[in-house]
XYZ file of C-alpha atoms in Angstrom:
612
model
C 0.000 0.000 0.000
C 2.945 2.333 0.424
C 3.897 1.981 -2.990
C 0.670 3.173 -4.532
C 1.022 6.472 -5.743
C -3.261 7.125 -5.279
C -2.856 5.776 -1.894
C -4.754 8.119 0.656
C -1.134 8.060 2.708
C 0.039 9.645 -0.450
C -2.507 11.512 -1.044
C -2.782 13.081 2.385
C 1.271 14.063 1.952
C 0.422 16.049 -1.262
C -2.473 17.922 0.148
C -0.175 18.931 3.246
C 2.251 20.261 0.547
C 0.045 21.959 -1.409
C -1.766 23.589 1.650
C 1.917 25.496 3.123
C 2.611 26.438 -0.660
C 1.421 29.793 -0.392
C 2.217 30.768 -3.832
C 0.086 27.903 -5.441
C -2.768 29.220 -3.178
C -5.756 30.312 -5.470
C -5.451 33.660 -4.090
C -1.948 34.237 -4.537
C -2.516 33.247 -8.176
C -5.764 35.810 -8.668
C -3.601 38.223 -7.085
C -0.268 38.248 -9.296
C -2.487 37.832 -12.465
C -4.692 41.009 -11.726
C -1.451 42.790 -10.793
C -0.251 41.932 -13.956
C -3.501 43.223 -15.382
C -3.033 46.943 -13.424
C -0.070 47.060 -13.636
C -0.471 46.680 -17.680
C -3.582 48.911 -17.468
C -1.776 51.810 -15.564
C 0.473 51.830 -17.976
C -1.771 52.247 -21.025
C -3.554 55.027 -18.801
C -0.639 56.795 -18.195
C 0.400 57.056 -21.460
C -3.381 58.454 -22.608
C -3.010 60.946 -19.601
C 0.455 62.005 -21.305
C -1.095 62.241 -24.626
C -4.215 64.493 -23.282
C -2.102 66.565 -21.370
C 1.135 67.335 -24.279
C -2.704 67.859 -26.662
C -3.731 70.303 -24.735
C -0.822 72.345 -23.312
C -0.307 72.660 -26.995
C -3.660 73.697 -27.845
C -4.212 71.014 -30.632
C -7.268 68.801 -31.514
C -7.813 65.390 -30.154
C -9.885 63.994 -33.058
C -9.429 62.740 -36.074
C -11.850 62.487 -39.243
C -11.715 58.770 -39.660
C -9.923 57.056 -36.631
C -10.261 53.163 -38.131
C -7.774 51.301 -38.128
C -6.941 51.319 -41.701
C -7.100 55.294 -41.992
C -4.157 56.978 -42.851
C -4.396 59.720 -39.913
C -6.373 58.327 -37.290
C -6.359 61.652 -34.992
C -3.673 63.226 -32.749
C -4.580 61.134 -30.025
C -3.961 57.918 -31.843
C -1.197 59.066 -33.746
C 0.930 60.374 -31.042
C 0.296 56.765 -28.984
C 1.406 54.959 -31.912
C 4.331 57.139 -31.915
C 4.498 56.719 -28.067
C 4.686 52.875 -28.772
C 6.981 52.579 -31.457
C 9.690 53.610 -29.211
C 8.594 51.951 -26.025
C 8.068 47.690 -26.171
C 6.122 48.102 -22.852
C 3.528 50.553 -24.188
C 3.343 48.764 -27.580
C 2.530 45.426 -25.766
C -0.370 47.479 -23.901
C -1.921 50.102 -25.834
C -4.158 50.609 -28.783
C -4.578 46.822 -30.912
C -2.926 45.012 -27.729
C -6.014 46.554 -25.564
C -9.039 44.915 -24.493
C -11.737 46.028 -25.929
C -13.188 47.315 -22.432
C -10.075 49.424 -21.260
C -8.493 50.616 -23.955
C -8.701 54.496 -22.724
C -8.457 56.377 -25.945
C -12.247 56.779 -26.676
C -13.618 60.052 -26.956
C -15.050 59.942 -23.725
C -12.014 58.498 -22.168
C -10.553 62.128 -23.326
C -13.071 64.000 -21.854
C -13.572 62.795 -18.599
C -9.252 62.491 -17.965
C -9.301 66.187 -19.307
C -12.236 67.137 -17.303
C -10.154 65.826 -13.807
C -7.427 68.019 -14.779
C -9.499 71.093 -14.612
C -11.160 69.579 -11.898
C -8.375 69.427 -10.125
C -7.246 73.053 -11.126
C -10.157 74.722 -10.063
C -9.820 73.023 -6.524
C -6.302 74.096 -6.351
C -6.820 77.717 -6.697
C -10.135 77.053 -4.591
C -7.577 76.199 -1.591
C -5.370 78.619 -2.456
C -7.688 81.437 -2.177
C -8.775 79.595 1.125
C -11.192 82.014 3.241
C -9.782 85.162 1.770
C -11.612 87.678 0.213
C -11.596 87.727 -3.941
C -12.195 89.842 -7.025
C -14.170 88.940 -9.467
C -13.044 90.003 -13.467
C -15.753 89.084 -15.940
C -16.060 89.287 -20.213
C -18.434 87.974 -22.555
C -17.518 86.898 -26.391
C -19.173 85.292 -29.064
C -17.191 82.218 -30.224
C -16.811 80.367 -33.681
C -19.867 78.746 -33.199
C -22.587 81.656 -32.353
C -22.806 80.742 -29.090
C -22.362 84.027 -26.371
C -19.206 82.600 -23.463
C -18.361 84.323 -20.428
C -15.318 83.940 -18.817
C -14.516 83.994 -15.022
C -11.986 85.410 -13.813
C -10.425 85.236 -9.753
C -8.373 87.918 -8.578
C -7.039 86.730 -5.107
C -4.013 87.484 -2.711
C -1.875 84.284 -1.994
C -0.444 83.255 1.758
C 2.382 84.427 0.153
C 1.588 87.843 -0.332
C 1.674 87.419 -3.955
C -1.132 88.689 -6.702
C -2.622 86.051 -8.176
C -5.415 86.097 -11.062
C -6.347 82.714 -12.110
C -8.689 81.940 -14.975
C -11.472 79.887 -13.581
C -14.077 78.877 -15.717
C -16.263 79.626 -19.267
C -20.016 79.567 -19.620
C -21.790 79.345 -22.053
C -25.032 81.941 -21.423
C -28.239 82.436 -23.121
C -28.396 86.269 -23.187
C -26.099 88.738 -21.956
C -28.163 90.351 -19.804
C -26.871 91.491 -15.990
C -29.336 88.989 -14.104
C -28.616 86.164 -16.348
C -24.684 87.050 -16.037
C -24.686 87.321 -12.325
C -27.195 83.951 -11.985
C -24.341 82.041 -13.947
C -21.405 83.454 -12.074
C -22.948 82.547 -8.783
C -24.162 79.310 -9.538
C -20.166 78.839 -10.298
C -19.335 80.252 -7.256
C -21.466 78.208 -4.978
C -20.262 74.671 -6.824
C -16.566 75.812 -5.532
C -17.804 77.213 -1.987
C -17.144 80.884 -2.844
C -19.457 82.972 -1.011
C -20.576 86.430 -2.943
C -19.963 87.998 0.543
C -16.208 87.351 0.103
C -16.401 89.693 -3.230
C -14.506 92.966 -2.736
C -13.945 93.919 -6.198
C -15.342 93.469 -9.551
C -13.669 94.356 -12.937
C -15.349 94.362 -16.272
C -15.616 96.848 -19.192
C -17.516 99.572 -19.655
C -20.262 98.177 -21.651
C -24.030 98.843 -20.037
C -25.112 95.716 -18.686
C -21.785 95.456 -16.856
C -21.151 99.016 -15.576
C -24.523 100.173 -15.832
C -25.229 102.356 -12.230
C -28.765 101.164 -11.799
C -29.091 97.267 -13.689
C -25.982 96.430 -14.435
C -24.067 93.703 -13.778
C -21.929 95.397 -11.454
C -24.932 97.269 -9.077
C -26.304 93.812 -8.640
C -23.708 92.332 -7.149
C -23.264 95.658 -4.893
C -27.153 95.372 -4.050
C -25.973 91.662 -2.270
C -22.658 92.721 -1.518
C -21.771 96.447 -0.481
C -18.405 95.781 -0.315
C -17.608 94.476 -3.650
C -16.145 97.961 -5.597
C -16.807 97.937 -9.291
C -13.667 99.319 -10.837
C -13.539 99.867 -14.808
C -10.605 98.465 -16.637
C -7.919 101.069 -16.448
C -6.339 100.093 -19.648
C -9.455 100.303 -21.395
C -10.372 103.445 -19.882
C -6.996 105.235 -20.875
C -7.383 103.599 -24.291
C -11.325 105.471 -24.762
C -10.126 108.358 -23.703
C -7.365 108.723 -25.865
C -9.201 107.896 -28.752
C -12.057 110.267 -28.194
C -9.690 112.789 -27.204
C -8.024 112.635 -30.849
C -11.131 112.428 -32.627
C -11.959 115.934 -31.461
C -8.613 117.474 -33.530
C -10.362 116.855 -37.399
C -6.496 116.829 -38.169
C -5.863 113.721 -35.857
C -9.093 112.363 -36.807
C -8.537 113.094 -40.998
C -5.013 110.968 -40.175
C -6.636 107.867 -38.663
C -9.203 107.819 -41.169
C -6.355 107.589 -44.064
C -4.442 105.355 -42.055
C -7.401 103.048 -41.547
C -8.519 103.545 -45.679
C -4.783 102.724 -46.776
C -4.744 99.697 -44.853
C -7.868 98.241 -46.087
C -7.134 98.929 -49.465
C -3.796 98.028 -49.890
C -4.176 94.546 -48.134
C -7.696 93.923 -49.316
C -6.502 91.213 -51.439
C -4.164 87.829 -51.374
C -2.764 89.401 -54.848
C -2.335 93.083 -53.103
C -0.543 91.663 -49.748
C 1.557 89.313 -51.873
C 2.552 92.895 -53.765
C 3.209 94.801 -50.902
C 5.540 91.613 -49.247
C 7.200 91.924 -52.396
C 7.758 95.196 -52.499
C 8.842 95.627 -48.733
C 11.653 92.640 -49.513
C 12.688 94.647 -52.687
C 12.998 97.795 -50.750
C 14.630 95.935 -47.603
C 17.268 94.234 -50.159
C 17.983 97.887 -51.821
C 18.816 99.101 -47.829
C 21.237 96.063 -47.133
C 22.764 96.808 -50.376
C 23.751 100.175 -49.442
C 24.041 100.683 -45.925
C 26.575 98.550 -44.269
C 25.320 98.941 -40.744
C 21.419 98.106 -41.801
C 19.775 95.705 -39.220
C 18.402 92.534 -40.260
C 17.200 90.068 -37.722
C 14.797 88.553 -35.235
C 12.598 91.158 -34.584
C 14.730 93.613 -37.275
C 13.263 95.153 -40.554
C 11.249 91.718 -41.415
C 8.825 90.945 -43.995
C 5.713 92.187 -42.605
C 2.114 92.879 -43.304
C 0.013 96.181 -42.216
C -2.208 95.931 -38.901
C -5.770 97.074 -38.817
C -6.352 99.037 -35.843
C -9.643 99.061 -33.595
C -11.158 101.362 -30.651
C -11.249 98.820 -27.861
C -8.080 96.542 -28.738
C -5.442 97.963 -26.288
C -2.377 98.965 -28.535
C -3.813 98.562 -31.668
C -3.494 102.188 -32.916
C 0.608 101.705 -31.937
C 1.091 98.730 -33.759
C -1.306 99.834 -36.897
C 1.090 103.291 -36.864
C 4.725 101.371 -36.612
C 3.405 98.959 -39.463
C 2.671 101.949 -41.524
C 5.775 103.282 -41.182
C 7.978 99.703 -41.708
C 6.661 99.597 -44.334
C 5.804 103.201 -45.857
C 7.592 102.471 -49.411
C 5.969 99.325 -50.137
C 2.432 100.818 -49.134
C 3.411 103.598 -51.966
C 4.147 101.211 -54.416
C 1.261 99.276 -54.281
C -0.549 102.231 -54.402
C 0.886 103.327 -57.332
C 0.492 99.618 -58.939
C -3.746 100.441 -58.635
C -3.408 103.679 -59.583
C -1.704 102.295 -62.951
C -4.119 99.680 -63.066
C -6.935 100.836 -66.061
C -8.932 97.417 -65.582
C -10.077 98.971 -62.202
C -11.800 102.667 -62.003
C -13.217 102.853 -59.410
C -9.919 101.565 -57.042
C -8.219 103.727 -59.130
C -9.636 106.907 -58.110
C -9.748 105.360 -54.403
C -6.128 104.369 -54.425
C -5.116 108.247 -56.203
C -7.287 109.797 -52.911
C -5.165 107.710 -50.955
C -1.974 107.940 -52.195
C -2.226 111.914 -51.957
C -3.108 112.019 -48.549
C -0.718 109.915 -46.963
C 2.523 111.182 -48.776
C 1.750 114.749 -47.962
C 3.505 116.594 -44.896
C 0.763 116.894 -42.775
C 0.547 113.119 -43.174
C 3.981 112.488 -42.188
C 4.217 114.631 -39.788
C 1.177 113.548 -37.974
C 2.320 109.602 -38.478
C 5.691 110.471 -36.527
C 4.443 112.463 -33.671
C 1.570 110.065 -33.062
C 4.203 107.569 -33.184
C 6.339 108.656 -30.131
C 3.189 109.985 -28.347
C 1.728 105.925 -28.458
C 4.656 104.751 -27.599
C 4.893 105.787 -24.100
C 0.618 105.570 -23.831
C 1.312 101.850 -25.113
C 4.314 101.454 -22.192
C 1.461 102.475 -19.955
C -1.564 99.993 -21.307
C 0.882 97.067 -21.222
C 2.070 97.735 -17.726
C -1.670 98.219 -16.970
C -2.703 94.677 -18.197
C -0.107 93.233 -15.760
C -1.516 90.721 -13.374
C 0.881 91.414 -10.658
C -0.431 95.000 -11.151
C -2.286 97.030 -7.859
C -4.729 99.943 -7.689
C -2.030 101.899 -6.518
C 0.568 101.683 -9.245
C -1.827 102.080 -11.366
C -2.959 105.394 -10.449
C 0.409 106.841 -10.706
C 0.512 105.846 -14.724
C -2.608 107.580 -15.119
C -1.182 110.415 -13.374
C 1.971 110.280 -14.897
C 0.178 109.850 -18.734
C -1.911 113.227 -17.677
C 1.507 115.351 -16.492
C 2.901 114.163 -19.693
C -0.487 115.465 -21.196
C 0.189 119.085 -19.464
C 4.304 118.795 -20.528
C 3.317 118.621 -23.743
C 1.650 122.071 -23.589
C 4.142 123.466 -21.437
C 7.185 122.379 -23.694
C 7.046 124.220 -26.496
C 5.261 121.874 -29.014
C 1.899 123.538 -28.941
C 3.014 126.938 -30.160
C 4.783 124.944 -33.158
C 1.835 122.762 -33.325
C -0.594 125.607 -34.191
C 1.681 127.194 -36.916
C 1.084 124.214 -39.182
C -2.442 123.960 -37.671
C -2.633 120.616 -36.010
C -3.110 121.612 -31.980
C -3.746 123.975 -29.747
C -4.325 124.858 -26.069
C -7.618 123.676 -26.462
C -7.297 120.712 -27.794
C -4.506 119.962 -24.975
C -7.041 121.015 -22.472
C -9.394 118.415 -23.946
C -7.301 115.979 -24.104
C -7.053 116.343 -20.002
C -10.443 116.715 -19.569
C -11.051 112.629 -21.201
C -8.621 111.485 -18.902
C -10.286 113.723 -15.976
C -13.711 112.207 -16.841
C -12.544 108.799 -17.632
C -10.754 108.770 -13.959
C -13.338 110.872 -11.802
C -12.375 111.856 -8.373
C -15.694 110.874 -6.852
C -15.082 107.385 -7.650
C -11.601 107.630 -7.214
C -11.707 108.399 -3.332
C -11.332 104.322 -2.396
C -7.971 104.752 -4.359
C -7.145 107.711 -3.324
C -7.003 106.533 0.213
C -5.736 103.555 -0.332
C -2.258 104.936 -1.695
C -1.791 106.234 2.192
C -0.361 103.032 2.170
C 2.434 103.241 -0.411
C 5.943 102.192 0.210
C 7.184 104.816 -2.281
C 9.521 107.567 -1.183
C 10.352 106.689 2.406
C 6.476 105.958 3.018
C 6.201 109.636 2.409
C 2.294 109.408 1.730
C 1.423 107.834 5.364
C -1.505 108.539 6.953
C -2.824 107.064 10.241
C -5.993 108.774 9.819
C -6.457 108.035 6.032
C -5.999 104.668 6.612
C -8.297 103.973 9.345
C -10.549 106.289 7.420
C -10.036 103.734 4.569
C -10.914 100.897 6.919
C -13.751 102.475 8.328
C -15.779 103.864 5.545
C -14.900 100.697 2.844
C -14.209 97.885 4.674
C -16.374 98.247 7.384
C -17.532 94.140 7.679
C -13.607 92.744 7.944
C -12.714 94.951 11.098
C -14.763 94.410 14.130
C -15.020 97.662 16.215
C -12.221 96.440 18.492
C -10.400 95.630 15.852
C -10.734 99.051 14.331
C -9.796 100.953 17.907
C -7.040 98.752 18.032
C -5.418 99.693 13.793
C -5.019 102.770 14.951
C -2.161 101.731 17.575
C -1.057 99.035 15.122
C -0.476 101.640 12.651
C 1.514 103.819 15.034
C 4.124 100.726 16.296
C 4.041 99.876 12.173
C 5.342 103.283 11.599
C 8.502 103.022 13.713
C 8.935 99.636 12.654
C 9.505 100.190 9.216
C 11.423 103.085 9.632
C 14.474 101.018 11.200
C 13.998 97.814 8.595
C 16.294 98.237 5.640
C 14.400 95.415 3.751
C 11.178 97.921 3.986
C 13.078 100.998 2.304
C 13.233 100.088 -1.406
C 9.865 98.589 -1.901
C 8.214 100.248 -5.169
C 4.379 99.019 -4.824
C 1.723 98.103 -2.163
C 2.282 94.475 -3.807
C 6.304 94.356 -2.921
C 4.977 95.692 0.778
C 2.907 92.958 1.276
C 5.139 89.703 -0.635
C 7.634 91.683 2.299
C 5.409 91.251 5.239
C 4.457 87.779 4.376
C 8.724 86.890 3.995
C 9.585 88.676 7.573
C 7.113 87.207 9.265
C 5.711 90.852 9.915
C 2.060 90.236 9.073
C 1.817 88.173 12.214
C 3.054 91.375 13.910
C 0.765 93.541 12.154
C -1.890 91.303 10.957
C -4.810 94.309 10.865
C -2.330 96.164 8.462
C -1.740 92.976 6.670
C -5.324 92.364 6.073
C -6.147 95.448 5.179
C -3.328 95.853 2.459
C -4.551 92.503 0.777
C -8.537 93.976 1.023
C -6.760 97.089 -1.583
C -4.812 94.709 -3.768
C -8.004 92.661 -4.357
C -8.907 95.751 -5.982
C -9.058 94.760 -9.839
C -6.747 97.349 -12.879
C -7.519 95.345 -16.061
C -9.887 92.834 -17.730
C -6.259 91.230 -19.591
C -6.769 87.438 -18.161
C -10.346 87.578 -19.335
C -9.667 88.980 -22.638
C -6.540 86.623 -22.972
C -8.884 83.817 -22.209
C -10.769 84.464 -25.488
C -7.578 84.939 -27.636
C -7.408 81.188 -26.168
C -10.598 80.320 -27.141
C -10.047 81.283 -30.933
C -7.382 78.923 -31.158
C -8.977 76.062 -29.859
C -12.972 76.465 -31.034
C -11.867 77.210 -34.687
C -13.466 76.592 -37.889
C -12.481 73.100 -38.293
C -13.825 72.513 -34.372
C -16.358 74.952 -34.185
C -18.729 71.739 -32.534
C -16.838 71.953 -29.271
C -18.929 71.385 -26.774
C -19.536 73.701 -23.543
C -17.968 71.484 -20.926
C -15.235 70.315 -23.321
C -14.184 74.139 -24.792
C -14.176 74.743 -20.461
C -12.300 72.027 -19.121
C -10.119 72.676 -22.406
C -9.545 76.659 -21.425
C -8.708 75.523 -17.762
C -6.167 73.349 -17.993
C -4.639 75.004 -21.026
C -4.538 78.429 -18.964
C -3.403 77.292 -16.227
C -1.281 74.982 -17.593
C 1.698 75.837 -14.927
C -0.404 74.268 -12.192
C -1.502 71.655 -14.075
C 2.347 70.593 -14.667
C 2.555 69.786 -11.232
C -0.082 66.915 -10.877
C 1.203 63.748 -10.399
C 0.193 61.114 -12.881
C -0.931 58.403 -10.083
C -3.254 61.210 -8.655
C -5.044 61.884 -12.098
C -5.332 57.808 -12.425
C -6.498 57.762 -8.393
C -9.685 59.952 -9.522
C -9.988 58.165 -13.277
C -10.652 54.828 -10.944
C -12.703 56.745 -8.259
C -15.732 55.605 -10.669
C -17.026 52.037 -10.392
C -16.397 51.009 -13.679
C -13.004 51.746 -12.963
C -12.458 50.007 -9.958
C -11.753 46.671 -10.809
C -9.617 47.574 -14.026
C -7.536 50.080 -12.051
C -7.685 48.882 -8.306
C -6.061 45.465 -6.268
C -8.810 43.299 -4.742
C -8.744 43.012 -1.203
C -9.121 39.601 0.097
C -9.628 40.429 3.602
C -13.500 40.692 2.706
């Protein structure tokens, strides 16, 4: 019987074996084979999650027009994992043909749901880093490739750091531009991300009615639920409608933009015209190098370029439309001419001989120079403007500075020149000042005002004790308790001799640089009234930029060949290609941990647990 190999003796022996083998227990085996199975189905995750994310930092499309498997061009998506593969065995063995059919993670939805967790995860990440603080609100509406009206959201926010931030935080699409149905979409936005409207202290839009309007707009209905959220028109915007209405009112000025506009449109009106004029300006840049030795050519230096259409509410615009003109002055005259001679065209003809006339004659000229180096330093001043690191405070001193350059340029000696060849005059100086006076009125500048008791500039030459508990008192009532407010007063007055001895505190330029310097000295735990008080004023909106930036964005991604985009997509899209510097620090096991949140995802992307 002890021979038999089926003898229960035997048998017993082999089951005793078997049962302290713990790698042939059934387990064990389940185990390695689905960690085979994640393992293999991380990676083919990972390497979507790399694909999305290089897509859309780059602003291209996901889709292709035929994605099966015998098409030529299957898509970037598809592509660029093929091209992932080809130099990678692992991710060849895993992805695309080598996937099962139920996690292969490259289907259109699997793109928008991994995109949608990145700006997911954005929008909480600026959620906690605007924490319980207070916030600004900057708002714009556009009409995108498809028809449909978008408004984009905006954050302006102080960091722990002491650091201006303005973080672009979401799109929606709205049915009517209206103030009631902007400000019901902005709060339902709010309230999804815990943002209370009572935590508003400054909103920043443009000056169209249904934003600014005093009564309806978009602006007084958030102050009706929120007293303490200041509406403050874009400064850059502001400077740039007052410029232009202040021109208009010299016919000279006015007669010059009007040719300048009319030579542009008629000279590159046509594929054969700008192809003319490109010609012309590399003829005429070939005759310079030819002759002048020192002639710069270049990145950025005497390049082939095209003329630039200017417009009213397009911040620089009128600077860049002028320096085109002038780069390329001969070639505008030569395609002029080339009309002119043209007999198979009459009517352009007598257009293009109007033109031509007008722009080479000294007035012209004359006129296209000066407004030259007068834009140039207004143009300084818009782009500094559109900053985001930019505060109230600074901000008032380029408006001030752009009006003393205003009342130099009367006092210098050009307006007696001016009037001999009848372009200006003292009146037309004085007008000029009076824009800017109306566009920056000193009843709604008071919050400003006292707020730049608390510049660092000059030795801290503008500080005020009683300005700035006046400021805390009469605009920011709600963040000071009455204790608190008794007890500023003090704080200001220890503050005072503080900084005074503190060499770190003696070159600071802006209210911004103050408080980035409490937050690195540890002084805003000293002074943390004064430190709460200087982040209420940098909330405190200049420009619309991010907003309008935000639709630049948008052109390139909802374009005519993607013009079905739809609204969650183009958002989630916007968001993460933004704010693509905080998307770059997710870690790709995080953006799998909430892929496999889901249930479907659970047993693809998660290890069993045997325990149960």
């Amino acid at each position: 019987m002890g021979k038999d190999p089926n003898s229960s003796h035997r048998v017993a022996i082999k089951c005793c074996c078997d049962l302290t083998n713990q790698a042939q227990h059934i387990e064990a085996i389940i185990e390695k084979q689905t960690s085979i199975q994640i393992a293999r189905n991380h990676l083919r995750l990972k390497t979507s999650i790399d694909v999305i994310k290089w897509l859309t930092f780059q602003a291209c499309a996901f889709r292709g027009r035929d994605e099966r498997h015998e098409s030529n061009n299957r898509g970037n998506v598809i592509e660029l994992i093929k091209l992932l593969a080809s130099y990678n065995e692992d991710v060849a063995a895993v992805v695309l043909e080598n996937a099962p059919q139920n996690a292969s993670y490259h289907s259109h939805g699997i793109q928008k749901q991994i995109l949608s967790i990145f700006s997911d995860k954005i929008q909480r990440f600026i959620r906690e880093e605007i924490n319980d603080g207070k916030f600004c609100i900057l708002v714009d509406e556009s009409e995108d490739e498809s028809k449909r009206e978008q408004m984009a959201i905006v954050l302006r926010f102080i960091d722990k750091y002491g650091f201006i931030k303005e973080r672009f935080f979401d799109i929606v699409h709205v049915l009517d531009t209206t103030s009631a149905t902007l400000k019901e979409e902005i709060c339902i936005v709010l309230s999804r991300h815990n943002l209370s409207v009572q935590n508003i202290r400054g909103q920043g839009y443009d000056g169209a009615s249904n934003m600014s309007g005093e009564w309806t707009g978009l602006q007084a209905l958030f102050c009706a639920e929120c007293p303490f959220a200041y509406y403050v028109h874009c400064f850059a915007h502001r400077l740039q409608l007052a410029l232009v209405r202040a021109s208009k009112l010299v016919i000279s000025i006015n007669q010059f933009f009007s040719y300048l506009t009319r030579a542009i449109n008629i000279v590159g009106s046509s594929c054969k015209r700008h192809d003319q004029l490109r010609a012309a300006q590399a003829t005429n840049i070939a005759e310079k190098l030819a002759i002048d030795d020192e002639f710069e050519t270049g990145k950025g230096k005497n390049q082939i370029e095209t003329l630039k259409r200017a417009g009213d509410t397009r911040w620089g615009s009128y600077f860049s439309s002028i320096c085109s003109l002038i780069n390329m002055f001969s070639a505008t005259c030569a395609v002029l001419r080339n009309i002119i001679n043209d007999r198979s065209k009459l009517n352009q003809r007598v257009e293009a001989h109007g033109v031509y006339d007008s722009i080479t004659s000294f007035e012209f000229v004359f006129i296209l120079h000066l407004m030259r180096d007068i834009m140039e330093i207004t143009d300084d001043f818009c782009q500094a403007l559109q900053s985001k690191s930019q505060d109230i405070l600074n901000a008032m001193h380029l408006v001030s500075t752009t009006k003393i350059l205003t009342q130099k340029f009367r006092e210098g000696g050009w307006v007696p020149l001016l009037e001999k060849i009848k372009l200006f005059s003292n009146d037309h100086v004085d007008s000029q000042l009076q824009e800017l006076n109306n566009m920056f009125k000193e009843d709604v500048m008071e919050l400003p005002v006292l707020s730049s008791t608390l510049d660092p500039r000059d030795g801290y030459r503008s500080f005020k004790i009683e300005d700035i508990c006046k400021l805390a008192n009469k605009f920011y009532p709600m963040d000071f308790s009455e204790q608190e407010k008794l007890h500023l007063k003090y704080q200001l007055e220890n503050y005072k001799l503080d900084i005074s001895i503190l060499p770190e505190f003696q070159k600071l330029s802006t209210i911004s640089e103050l408080c980035q310097m409490l937050a690195k000295t540890k002084k805003s735990t000293s002074y943390p009234l004064i430190d709460r008080l200087i982040r209420l004023v940098l909330t405190l909106p200049v420009s619309t930029a991010t907003s309008k930036r935000a639709f630049s964005v948008m052109k390139l991604i909802k374009s005519k060949l993607r013009n079905r985009i739809e609204d969650g997509f183009l958002a989630s899209y916007l968001i993460t290609y933004i704010e693509k510097d905080i998307a770059r620090g997710f870690d790709v096991d995080s953006i799998i941990h909430a892929f496999g949140i889901t249930k479907e995802r659970q047993v693809q992307l998660k290890m069993p647990n045997f325990s149960k």
